[in-house]
Structures are given as structure tokens and as C-alpha cells.
PDB file of C-alpha atoms in Angstrom:
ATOM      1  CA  UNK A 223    -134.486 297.864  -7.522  1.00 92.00           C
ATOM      2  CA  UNK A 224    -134.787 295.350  -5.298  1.00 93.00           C
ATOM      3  CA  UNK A 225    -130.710 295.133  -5.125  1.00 95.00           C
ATOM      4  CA  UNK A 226    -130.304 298.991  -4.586  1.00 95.00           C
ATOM      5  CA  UNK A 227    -132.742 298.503  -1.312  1.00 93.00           C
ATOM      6  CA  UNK A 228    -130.456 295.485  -0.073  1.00 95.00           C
ATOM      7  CA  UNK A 229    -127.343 298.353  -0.267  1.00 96.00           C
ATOM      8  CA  UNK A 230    -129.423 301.513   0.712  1.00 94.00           C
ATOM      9  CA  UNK A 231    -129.826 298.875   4.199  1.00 92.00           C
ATOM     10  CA  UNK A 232    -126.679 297.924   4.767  1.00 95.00           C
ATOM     11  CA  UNK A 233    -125.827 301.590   4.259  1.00 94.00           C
ATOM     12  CA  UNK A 234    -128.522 302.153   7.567  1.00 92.00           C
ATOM     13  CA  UNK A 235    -127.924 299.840   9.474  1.00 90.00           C
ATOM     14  CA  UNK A 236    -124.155 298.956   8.934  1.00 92.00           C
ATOM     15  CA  UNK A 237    -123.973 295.256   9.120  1.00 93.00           C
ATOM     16  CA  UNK A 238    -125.243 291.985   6.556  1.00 93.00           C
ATOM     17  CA  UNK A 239    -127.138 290.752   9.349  1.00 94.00           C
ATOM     18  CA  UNK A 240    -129.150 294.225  10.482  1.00 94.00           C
ATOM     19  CA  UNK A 241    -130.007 294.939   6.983  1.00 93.00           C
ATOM     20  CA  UNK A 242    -131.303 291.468   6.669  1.00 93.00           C
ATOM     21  CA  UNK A 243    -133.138 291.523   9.760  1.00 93.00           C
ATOM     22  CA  UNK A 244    -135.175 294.992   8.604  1.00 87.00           C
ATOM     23  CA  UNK A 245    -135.292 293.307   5.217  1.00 91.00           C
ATOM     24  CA  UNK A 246    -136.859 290.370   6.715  1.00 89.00           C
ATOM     25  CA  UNK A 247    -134.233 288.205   4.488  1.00 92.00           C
ATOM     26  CA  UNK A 248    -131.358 285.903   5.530  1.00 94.00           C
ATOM     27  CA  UNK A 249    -128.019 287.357   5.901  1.00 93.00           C
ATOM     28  CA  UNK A 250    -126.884 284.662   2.869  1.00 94.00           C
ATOM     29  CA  UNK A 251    -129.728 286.071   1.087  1.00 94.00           C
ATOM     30  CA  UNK A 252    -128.127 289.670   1.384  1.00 95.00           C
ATOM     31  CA  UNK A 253    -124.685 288.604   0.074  1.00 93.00           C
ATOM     32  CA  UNK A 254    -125.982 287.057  -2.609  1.00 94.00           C
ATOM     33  CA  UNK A 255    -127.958 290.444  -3.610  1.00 94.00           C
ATOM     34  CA  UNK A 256    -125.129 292.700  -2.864  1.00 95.00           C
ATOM     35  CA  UNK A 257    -123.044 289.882  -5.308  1.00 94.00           C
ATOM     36  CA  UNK A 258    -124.922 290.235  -7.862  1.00 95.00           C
ATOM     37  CA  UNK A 259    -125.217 294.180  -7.762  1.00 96.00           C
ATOM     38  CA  UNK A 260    -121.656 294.316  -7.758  1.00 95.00           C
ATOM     39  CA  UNK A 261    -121.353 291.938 -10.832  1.00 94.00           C
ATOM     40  CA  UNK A 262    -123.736 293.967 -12.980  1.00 94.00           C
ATOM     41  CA  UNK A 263    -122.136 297.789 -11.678  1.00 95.00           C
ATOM     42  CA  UNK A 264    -118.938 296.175 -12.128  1.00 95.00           C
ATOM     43  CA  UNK A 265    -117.493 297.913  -9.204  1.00 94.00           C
ATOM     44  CA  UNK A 266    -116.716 296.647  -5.931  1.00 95.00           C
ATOM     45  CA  UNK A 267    -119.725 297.805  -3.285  1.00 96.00           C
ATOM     46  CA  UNK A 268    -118.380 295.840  -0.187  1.00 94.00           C
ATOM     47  CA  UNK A 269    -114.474 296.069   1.785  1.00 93.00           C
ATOM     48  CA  UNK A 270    -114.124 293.570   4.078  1.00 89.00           C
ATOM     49  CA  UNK A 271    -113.015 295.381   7.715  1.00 87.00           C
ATOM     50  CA  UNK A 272    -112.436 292.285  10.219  1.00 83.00           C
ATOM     51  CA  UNK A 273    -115.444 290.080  10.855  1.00 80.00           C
ATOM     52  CA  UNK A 274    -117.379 293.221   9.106  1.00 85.00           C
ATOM     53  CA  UNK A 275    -117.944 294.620   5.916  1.00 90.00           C
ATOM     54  CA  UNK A 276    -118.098 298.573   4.665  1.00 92.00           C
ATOM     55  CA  UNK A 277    -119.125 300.509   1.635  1.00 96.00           C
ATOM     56  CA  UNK A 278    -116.704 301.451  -0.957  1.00 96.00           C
ATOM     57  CA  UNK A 279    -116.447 304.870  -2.564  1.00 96.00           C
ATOM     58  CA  UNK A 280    -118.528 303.299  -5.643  1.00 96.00           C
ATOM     59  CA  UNK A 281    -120.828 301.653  -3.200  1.00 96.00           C
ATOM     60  CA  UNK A 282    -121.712 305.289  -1.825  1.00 95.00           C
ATOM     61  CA  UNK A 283    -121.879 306.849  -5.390  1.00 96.00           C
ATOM     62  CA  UNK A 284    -124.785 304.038  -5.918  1.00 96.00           C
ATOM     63  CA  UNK A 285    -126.393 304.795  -2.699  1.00 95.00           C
ATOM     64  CA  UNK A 286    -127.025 308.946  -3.932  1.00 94.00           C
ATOM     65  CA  UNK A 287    -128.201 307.812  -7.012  1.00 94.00           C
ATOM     66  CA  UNK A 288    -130.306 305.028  -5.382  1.00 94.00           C
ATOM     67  CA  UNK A 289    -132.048 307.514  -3.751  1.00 93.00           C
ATOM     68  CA  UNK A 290    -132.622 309.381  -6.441  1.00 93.00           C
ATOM     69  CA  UNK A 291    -134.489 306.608  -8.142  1.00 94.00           C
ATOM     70  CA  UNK A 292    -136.475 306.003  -5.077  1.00 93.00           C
ATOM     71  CA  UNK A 293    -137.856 309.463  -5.018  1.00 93.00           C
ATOM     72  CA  UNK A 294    -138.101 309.135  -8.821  1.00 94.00           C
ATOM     73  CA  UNK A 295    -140.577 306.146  -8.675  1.00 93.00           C
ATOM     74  CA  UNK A 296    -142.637 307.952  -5.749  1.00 91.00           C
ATOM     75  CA  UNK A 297    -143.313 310.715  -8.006  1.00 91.00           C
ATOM     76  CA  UNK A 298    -144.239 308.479 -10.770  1.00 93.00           C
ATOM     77  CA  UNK A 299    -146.906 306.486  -8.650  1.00 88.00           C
ATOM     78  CA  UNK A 300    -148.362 310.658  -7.780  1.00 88.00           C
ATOM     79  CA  UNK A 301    -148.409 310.803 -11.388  1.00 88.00           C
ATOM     80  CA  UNK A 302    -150.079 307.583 -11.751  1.00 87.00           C
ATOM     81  CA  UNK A 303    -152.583 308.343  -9.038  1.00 83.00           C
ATOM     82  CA  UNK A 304    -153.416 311.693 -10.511  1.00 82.00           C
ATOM     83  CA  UNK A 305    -154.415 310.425 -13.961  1.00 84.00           C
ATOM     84  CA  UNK A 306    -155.793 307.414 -12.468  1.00 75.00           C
ATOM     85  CA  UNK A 307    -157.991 307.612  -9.152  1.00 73.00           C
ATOM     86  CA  UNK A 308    -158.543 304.875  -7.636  1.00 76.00           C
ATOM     87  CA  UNK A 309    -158.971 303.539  -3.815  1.00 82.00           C
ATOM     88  CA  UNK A 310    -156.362 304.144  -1.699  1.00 88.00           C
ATOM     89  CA  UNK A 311    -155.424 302.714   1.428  1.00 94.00           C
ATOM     90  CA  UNK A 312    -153.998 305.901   3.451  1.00 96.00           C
ATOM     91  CA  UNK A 313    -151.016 304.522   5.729  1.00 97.00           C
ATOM     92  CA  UNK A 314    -150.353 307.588   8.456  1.00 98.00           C
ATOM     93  CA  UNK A 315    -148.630 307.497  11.744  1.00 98.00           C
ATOM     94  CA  UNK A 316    -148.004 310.409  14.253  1.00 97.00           C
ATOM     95  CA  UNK A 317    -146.887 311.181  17.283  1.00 95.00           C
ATOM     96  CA  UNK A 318    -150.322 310.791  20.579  1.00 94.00           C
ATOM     97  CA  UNK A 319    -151.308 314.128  20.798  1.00 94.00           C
ATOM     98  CA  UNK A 320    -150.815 314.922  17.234  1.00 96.00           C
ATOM     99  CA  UNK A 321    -153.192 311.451  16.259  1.00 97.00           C
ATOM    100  CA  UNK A 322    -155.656 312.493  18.928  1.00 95.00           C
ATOM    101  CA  UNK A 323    -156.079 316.532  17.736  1.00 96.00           C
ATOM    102  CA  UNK A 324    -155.040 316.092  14.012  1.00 97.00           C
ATOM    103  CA  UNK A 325    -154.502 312.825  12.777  1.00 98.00           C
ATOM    104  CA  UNK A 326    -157.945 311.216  13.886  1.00 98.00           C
ATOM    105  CA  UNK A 327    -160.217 314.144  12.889  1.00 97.00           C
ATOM    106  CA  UNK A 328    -158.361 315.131   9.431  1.00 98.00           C
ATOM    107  CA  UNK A 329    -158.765 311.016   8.257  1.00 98.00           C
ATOM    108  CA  UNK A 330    -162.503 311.245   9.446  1.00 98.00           C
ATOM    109  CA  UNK A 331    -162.721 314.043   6.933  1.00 97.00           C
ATOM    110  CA  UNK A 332    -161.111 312.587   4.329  1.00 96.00           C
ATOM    111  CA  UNK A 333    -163.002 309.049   4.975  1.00 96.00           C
ATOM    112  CA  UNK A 334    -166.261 311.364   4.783  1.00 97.00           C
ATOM    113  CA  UNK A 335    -165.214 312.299   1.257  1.00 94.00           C
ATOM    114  CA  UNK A 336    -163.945 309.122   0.108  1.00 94.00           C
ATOM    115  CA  UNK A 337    -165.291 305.897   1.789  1.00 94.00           C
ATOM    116  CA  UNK A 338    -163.852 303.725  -0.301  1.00 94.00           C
ATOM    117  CA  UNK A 339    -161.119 305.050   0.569  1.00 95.00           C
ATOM    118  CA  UNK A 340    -158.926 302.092   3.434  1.00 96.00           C
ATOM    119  CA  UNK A 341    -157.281 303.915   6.460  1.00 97.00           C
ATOM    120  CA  UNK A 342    -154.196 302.550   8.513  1.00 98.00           C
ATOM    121  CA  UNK A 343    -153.183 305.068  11.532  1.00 98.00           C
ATOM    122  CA  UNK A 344    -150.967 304.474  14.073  1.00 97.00           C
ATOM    123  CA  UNK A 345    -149.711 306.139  17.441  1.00 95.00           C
ATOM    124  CA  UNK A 346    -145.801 306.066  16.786  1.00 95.00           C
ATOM    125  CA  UNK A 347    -143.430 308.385  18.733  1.00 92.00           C
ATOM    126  CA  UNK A 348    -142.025 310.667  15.593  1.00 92.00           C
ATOM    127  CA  UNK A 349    -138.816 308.412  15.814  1.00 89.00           C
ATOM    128  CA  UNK A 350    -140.239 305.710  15.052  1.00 92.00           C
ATOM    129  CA  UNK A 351    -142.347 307.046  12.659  1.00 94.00           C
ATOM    130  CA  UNK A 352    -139.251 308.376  10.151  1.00 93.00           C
ATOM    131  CA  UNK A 353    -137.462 305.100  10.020  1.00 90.00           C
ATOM    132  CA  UNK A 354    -140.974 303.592   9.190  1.00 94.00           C
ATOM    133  CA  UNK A 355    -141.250 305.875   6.427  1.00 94.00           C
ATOM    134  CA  UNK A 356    -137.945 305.155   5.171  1.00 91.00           C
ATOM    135  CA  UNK A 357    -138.628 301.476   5.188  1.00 88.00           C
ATOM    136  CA  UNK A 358    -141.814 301.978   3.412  1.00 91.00           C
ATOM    137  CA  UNK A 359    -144.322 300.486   6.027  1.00 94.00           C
ATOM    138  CA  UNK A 360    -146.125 303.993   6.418  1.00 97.00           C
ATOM    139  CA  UNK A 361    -146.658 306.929   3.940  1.00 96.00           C
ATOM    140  CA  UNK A 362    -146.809 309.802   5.607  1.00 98.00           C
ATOM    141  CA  UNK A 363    -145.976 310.839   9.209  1.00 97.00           C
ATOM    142  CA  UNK A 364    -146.968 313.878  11.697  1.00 98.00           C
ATOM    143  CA  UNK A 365    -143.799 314.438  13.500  1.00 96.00           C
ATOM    144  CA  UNK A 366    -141.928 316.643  16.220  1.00 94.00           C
ATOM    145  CA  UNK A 367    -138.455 319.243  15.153  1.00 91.00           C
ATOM    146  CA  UNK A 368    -136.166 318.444  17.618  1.00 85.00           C
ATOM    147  CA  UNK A 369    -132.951 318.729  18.007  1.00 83.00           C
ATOM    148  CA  UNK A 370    -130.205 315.312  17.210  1.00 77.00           C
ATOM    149  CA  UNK A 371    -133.225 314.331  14.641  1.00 81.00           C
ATOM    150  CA  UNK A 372    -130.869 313.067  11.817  1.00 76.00           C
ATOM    151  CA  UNK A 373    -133.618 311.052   9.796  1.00 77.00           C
ATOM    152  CA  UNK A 374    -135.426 314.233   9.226  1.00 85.00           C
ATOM    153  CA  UNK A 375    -132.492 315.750   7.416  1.00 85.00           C
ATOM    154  CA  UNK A 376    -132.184 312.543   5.439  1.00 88.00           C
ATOM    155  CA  UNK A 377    -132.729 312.801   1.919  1.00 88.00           C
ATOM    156  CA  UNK A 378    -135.579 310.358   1.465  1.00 92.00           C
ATOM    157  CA  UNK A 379    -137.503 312.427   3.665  1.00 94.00           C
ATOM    158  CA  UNK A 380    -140.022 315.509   2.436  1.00 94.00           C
ATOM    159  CA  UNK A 381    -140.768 317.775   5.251  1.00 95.00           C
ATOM    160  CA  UNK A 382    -143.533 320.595   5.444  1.00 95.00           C
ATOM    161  CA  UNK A 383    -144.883 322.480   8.459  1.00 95.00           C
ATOM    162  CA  UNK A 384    -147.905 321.500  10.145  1.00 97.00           C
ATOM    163  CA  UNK A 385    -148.422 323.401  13.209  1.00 95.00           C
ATOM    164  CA  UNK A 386    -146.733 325.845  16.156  1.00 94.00           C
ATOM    165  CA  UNK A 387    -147.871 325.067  19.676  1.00 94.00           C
ATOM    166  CA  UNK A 388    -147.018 327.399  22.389  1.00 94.00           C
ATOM    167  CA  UNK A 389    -145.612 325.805  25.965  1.00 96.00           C
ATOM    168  CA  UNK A 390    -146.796 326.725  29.172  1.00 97.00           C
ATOM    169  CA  UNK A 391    -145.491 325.580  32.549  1.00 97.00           C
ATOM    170  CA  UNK A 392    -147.248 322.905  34.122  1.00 98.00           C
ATOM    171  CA  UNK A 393    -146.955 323.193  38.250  1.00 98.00           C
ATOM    172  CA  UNK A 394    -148.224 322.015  41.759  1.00 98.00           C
ATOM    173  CA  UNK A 395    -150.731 323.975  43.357  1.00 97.00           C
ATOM    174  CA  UNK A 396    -148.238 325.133  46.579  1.00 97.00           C
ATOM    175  CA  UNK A 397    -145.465 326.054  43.869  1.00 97.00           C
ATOM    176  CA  UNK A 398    -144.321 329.414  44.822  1.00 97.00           C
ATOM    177  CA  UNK A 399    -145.446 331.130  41.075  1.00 97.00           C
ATOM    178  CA  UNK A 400    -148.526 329.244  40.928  1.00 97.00           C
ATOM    179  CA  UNK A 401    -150.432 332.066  41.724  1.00 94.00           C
ATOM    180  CA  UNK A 402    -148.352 334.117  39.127  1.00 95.00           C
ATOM    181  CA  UNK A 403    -149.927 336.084  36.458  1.00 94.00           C
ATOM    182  CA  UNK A 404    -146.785 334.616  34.455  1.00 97.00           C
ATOM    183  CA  UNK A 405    -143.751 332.714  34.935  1.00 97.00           C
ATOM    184  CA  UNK A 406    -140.194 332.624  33.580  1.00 97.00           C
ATOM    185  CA  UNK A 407    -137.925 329.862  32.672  1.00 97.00           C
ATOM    186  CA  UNK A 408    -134.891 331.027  34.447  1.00 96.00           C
ATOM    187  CA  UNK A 409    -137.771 330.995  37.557  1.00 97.00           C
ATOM    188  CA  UNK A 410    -137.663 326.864  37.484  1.00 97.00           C
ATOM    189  CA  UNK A 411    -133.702 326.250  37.351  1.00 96.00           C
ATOM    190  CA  UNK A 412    -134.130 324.826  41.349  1.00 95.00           C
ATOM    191  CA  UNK A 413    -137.515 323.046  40.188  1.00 97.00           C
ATOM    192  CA  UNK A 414    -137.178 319.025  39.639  1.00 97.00           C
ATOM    193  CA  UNK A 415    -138.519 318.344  36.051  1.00 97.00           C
ATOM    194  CA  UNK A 416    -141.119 316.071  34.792  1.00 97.00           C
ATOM    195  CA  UNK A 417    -139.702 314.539  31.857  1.00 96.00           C
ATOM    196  CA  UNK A 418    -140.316 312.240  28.857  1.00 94.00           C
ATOM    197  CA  UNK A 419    -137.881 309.414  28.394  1.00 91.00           C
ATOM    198  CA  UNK A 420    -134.210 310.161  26.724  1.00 90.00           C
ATOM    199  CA  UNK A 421    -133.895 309.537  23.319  1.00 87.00           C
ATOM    200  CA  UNK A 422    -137.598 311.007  22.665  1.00 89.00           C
ATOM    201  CA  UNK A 423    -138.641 314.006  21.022  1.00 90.00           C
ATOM    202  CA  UNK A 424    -140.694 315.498  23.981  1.00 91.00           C
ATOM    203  CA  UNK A 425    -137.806 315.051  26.085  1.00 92.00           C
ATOM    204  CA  UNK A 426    -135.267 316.961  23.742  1.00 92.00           C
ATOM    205  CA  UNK A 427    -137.278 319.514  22.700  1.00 92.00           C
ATOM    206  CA  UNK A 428    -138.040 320.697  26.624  1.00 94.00           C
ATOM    207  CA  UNK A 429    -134.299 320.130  27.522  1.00 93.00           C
ATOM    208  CA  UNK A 430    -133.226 322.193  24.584  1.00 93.00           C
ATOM    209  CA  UNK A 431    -135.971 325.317  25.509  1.00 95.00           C
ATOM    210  CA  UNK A 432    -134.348 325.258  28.966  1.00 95.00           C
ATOM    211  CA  UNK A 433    -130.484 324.870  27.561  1.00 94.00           C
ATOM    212  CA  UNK A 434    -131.749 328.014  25.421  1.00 93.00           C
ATOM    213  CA  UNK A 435    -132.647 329.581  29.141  1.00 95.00           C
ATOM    214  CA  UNK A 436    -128.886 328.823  30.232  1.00 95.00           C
ATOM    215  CA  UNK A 437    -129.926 325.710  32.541  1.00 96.00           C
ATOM    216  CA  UNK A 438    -130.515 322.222  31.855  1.00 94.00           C
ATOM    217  CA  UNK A 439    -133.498 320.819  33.699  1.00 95.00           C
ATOM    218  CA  UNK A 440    -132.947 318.634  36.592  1.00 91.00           C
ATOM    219  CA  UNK A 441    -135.108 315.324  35.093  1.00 85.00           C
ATOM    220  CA  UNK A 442    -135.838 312.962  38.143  1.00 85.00           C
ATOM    221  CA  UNK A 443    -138.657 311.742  36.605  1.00 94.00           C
ATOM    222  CA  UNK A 444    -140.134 310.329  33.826  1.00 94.00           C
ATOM    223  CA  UNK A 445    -143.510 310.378  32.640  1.00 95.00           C
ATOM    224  CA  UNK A 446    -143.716 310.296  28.655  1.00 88.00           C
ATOM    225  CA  UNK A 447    -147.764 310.581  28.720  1.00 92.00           C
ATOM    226  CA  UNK A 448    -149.138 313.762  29.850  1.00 94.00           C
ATOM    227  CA  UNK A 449    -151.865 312.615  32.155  1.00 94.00           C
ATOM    228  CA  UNK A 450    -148.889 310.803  34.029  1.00 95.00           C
ATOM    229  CA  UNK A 451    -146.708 313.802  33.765  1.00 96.00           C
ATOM    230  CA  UNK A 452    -149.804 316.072  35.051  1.00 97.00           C
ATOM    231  CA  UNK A 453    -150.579 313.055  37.556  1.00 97.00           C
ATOM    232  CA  UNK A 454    -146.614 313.402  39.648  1.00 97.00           C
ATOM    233  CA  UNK A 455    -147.057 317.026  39.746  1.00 98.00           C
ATOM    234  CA  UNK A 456    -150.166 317.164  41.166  1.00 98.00           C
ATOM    235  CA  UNK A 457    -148.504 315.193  43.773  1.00 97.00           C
ATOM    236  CA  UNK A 458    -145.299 317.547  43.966  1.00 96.00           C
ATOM    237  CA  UNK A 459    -143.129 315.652  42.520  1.00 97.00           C
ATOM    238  CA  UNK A 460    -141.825 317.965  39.943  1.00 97.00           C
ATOM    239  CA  UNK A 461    -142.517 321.179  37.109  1.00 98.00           C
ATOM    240  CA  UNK A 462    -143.020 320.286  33.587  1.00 97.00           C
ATOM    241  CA  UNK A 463    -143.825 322.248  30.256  1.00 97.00           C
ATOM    242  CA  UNK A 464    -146.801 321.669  28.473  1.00 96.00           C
ATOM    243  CA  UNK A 465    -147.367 321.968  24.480  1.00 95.00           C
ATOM    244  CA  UNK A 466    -150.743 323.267  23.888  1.00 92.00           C
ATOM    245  CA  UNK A 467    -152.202 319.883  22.703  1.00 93.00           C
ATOM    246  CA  UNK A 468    -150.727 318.408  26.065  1.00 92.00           C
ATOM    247  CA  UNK A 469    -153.161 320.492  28.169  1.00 93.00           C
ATOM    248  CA  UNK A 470    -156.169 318.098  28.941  1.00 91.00           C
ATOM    249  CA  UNK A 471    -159.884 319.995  28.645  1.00 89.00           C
ATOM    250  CA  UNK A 472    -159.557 319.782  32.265  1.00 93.00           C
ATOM    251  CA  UNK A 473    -156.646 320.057  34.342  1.00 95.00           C
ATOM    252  CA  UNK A 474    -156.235 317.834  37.426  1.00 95.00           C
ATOM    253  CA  UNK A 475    -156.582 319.257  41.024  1.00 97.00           C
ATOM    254  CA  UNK A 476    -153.527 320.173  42.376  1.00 97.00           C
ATOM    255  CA  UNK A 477    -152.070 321.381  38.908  1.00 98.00           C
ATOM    256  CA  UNK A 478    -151.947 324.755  38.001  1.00 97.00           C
ATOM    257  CA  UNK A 479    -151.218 326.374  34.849  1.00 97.00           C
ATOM    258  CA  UNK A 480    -149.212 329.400  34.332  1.00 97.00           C
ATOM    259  CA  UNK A 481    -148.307 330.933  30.949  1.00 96.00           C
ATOM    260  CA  UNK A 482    -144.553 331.608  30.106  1.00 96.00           C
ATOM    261  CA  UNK A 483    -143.046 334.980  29.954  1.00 95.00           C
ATOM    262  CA  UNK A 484    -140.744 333.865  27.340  1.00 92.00           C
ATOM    263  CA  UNK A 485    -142.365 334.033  23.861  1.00 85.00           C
ATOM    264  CA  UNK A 486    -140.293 331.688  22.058  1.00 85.00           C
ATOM    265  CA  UNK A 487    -140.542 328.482  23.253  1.00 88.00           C
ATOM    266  CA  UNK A 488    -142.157 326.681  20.389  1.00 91.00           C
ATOM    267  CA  UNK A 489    -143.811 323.221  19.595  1.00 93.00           C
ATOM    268  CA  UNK A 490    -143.604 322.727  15.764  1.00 94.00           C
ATOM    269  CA  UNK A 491    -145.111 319.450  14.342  1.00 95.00           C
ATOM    270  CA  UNK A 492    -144.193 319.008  10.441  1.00 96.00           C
ATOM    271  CA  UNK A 493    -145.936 316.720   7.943  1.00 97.00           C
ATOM    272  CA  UNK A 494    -143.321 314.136   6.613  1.00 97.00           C
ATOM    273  CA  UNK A 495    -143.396 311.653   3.156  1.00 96.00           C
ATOM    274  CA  UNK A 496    -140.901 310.130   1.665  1.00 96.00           C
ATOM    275  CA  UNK A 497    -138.909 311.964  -0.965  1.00 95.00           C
ATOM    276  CA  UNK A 498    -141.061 312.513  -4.409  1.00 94.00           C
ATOM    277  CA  UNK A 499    -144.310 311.107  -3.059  1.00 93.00           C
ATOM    278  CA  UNK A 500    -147.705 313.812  -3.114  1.00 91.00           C
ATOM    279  CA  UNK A 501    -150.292 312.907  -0.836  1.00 94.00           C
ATOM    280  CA  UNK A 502    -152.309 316.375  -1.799  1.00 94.00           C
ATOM    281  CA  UNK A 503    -155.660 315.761  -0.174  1.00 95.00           C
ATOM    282  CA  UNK A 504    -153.680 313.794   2.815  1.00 97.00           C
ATOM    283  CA  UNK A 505    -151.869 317.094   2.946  1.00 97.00           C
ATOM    284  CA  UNK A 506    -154.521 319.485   2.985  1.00 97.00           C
ATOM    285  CA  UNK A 507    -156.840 317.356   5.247  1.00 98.00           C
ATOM    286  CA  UNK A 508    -154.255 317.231   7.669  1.00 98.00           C
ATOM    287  CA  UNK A 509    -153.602 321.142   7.433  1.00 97.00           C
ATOM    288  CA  UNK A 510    -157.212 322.050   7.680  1.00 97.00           C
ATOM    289  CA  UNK A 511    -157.459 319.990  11.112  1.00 97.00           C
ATOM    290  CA  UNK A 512    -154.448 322.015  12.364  1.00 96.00           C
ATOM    291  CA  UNK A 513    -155.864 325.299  11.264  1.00 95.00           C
ATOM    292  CA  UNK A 514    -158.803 324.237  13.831  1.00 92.00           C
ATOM    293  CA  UNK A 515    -156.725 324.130  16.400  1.00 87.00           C
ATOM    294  CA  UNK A 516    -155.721 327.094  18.973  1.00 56.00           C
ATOM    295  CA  UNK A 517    -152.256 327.883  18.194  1.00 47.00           C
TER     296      UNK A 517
END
């Protein structure tokens, strides 16, 4: 097992030394696994390309079925911890907004009904999160859909959905719709945008609701937290678009409001584990906290 890791690593991050650096092993200490893997499959895993290496045909095969063992083992431990309960350490990571409506009251419930129970949250941008999964450091994740998300699509990964926010547009007081009864996307194509930083999930998902409106949002700024976001536009500096758990309980003077007149730009948040693992109450306590919520 421990060999098939070292290979399903070098197969993510593409070089001895990356895999042994999320490995926390030597890059000598990776050879000599990969070596010995190849020894016992009797098929050559590794083709030397220059100063780097790549996987062979047979070193893919063994990565599919690698997988397929991984997942196998995670629904052996369910098993295990179905038959058997026993304390649990619960190790869940999500997104800020998600933690602060979702995350933080479902684990209070759960904690409520099992305080033996050990809990280990984090606040991790859903990025983050997936490739935590994948390496094992975390057990299940409340993430963002966005678009260019390949790790969600992997095959380690379970997804199920969670919960559907609505947006609304977030805008300074002397906007010219901010005394609108509504306000449509195609309304902000002048508008400077408020955005989260590239590469984030906040940020794709709003570019990819205004690419679906035929315009791609002018992004001068960058604000990845919400009260920073709502903080520049109270000052003028920009539009944004808010998911419903972005909107604070109370807005800041010199922001207003206004509700979309499009009906399909959606927030979805999705519960991810890794491949073959059930986390039932996890699950449930999690769902029940998003059912609470104003969708």
C-alpha cells in the first residue's frame, strides 16, 4: 500500500522530488519505493524523459487499480465503524462562509450527541480542501462547483449536494439601480467588479455567471472576504455579487442590495469524501444545518 501511494504521487504531482515533498519523504526514499514496486509488478512503472521521469502504460494501469484499492479500504473502515462504534475524531474542512453557517453549527450538533466524539475543522478555500482530502489529512470537505475544478471530477473524490444559494448584486448607495426594485446582469457590463482572487472558487464562479450574461466582468479589485468586498463598495469602488451566506445580518452604510432579475445564477456547495468512505451522521448533520438555512 504504502508503494501504490509513492506512484499515485508521482502520478499528481509529476516529479520524484514533489511527490516526496507531499509525502514528507526524501526523493532517494521515493526511488527506492517506486524500485521495489516495479520489482514485485514486474513491469517497468518509470521512463526516464531528460533530467525527469514519466509513467509507463503499466505504471498507469497500476494507478486505476490503485485507486480502486484505496476506495476499497475506505469502505472497509465504514464497515468496520458500523459494526464497531467507537470515538471518532471528525476531520472536516470547508470553505468561510460554509464553516461559519454549516460547518460550525452541524459539528455542535453532532458534538451534542456524541461528546466523546474529537472534532478537527478548518477554514480551507474548497481548493485546498480537495487536495487535502486526497492526501488524507481531512475526511470530509464542504466545497464550491465551479468551473476548471478538476479534483472534483477525480476519482478518489465522492461528491453529494449540500446546498443552492441564490446571488444578489451587491452595490454603492449612488449606483444608478440602487434604488431598483431589481437589477439585471447585462445592467453591470460598464460596472468595475469586486472580485475574489484568480485561481479561487468565488472568483470563477461570478466570472462564469457573467460569461453566461455575454460579458466578462471588469475585476479591478480584489477582495476575497466579503466584509472587504462589501467594505470597497461602500466606498465606490466597484459592484459585486453576493451568495446568500455572503450577506452579513447587517449590511454596511453605503451598500445597497438589489435582487437579480436573472433566476439562474446559482451558488451550489457539495459535501465531498474520499472515494468509498461513509461518514452517515457527518452527512446528515451537515444536511440538517443546510436545510436551516434560507435558500
Amino acid at each position: 500500500m504504502r508503494q501504490l501511494r509513492t506512484l499515485r504521487a508521482l502520478a499528481d504531482h509529476g516529479t520524484v522530488v514533489a511527490a516526496a515533498e507531499a509525502l514528507y519523504l526524501t526523493p532517494s526514499a521515493v526511488s527506492q519505493q517506486l524500485a521495489v514496486l516495479s520489482k514485485s509488478t514486474g513491469c517497468e512503472l518509470l521512463e526516464r524523459r531528460g533530467r525527469n521521469v514519466v509513467l509507463t502504460d503499466a505504471a498507469r494501469v497500476l494507478v486505476a487499480h490503485a485507486d480502486a484499492v484505496f476506495a476499497q479500504l475506505e469502505r472497509a473502515q465504514s464497515d468496520l465503524r458500523a459494526l464497531s462504534p467507537a470515538p471518532m475524531t471528525v476531520r472536516i474542512a470547508g470553505f468561510p462562509t460554509a464553516v461559519m453557517a454549516v460547518v460550525a453549527p452541524a459539528m455542535k450538533a453532532l458534538r451534542g450527541r456524541h461528546p466523546e466524539w474529537g472534532f478537527e475543522i478548518s477554514d480551507t478555500e474548497s481548493e485546498e480542501s480537495v487536495a487535502r482530502l486526497i492526501e488524507g489529512s481531512i475526511d470530509i470537505a464542504v466545497v464550491m462547483a465551479a468551473p476548471n475544478r478538476p479534483l472534483l471530477g477525480d476519482p478518489r473524490i465522492k461528491i453529494m449536494p449540500l446546498l443552492e444559494e441564490i446571488y444578489v448584486a451587491a452595490l454603492p448607495e449612488d449606483h444608478p439601480f440602487a434604488g431598483a426594485g431589481t437589477v439585471s446582469l447585462t445592467d453591470l457590463v460598464e460596472d468595475p467588479f469586486v472580485l475574489a482572487a484568480e485561481g479561487l472558487s468565488c472568483h470563477d464562479q461570478v466570472s462564469a455567471i457573467c460569461a453566461d450574461a455575454g460579458f466578462q466582468p471588469r475585476g479591478r479589485h480584489r477582495a476575497t472576504d466579503f466584509s472587504a468586498a462589501l467594505a470597497l463598495i461602500a466606498n465606490g469602488f466597484g459592484v459585486s455579487l453576493l451568495p446568500t451566506l455572503g450577506v452579513p445580518a447587517e449590511v454596511p452604510e453605503g451598500v445597497v442590495l438589489v435582487p437579480l432579475k436573472e433566476d439562474w445564477p446559482r451558488r451550489v456547495s457539495l459535501i465531498a469524501m474520499r472515494a468509498g468512505a461513509e461518514h452517515p451522521e457527518v452527512v446528515a448533520a451537515l444536511s440538517e444545518a443546510a436545510a436551516r438555512l434560507v435558500r
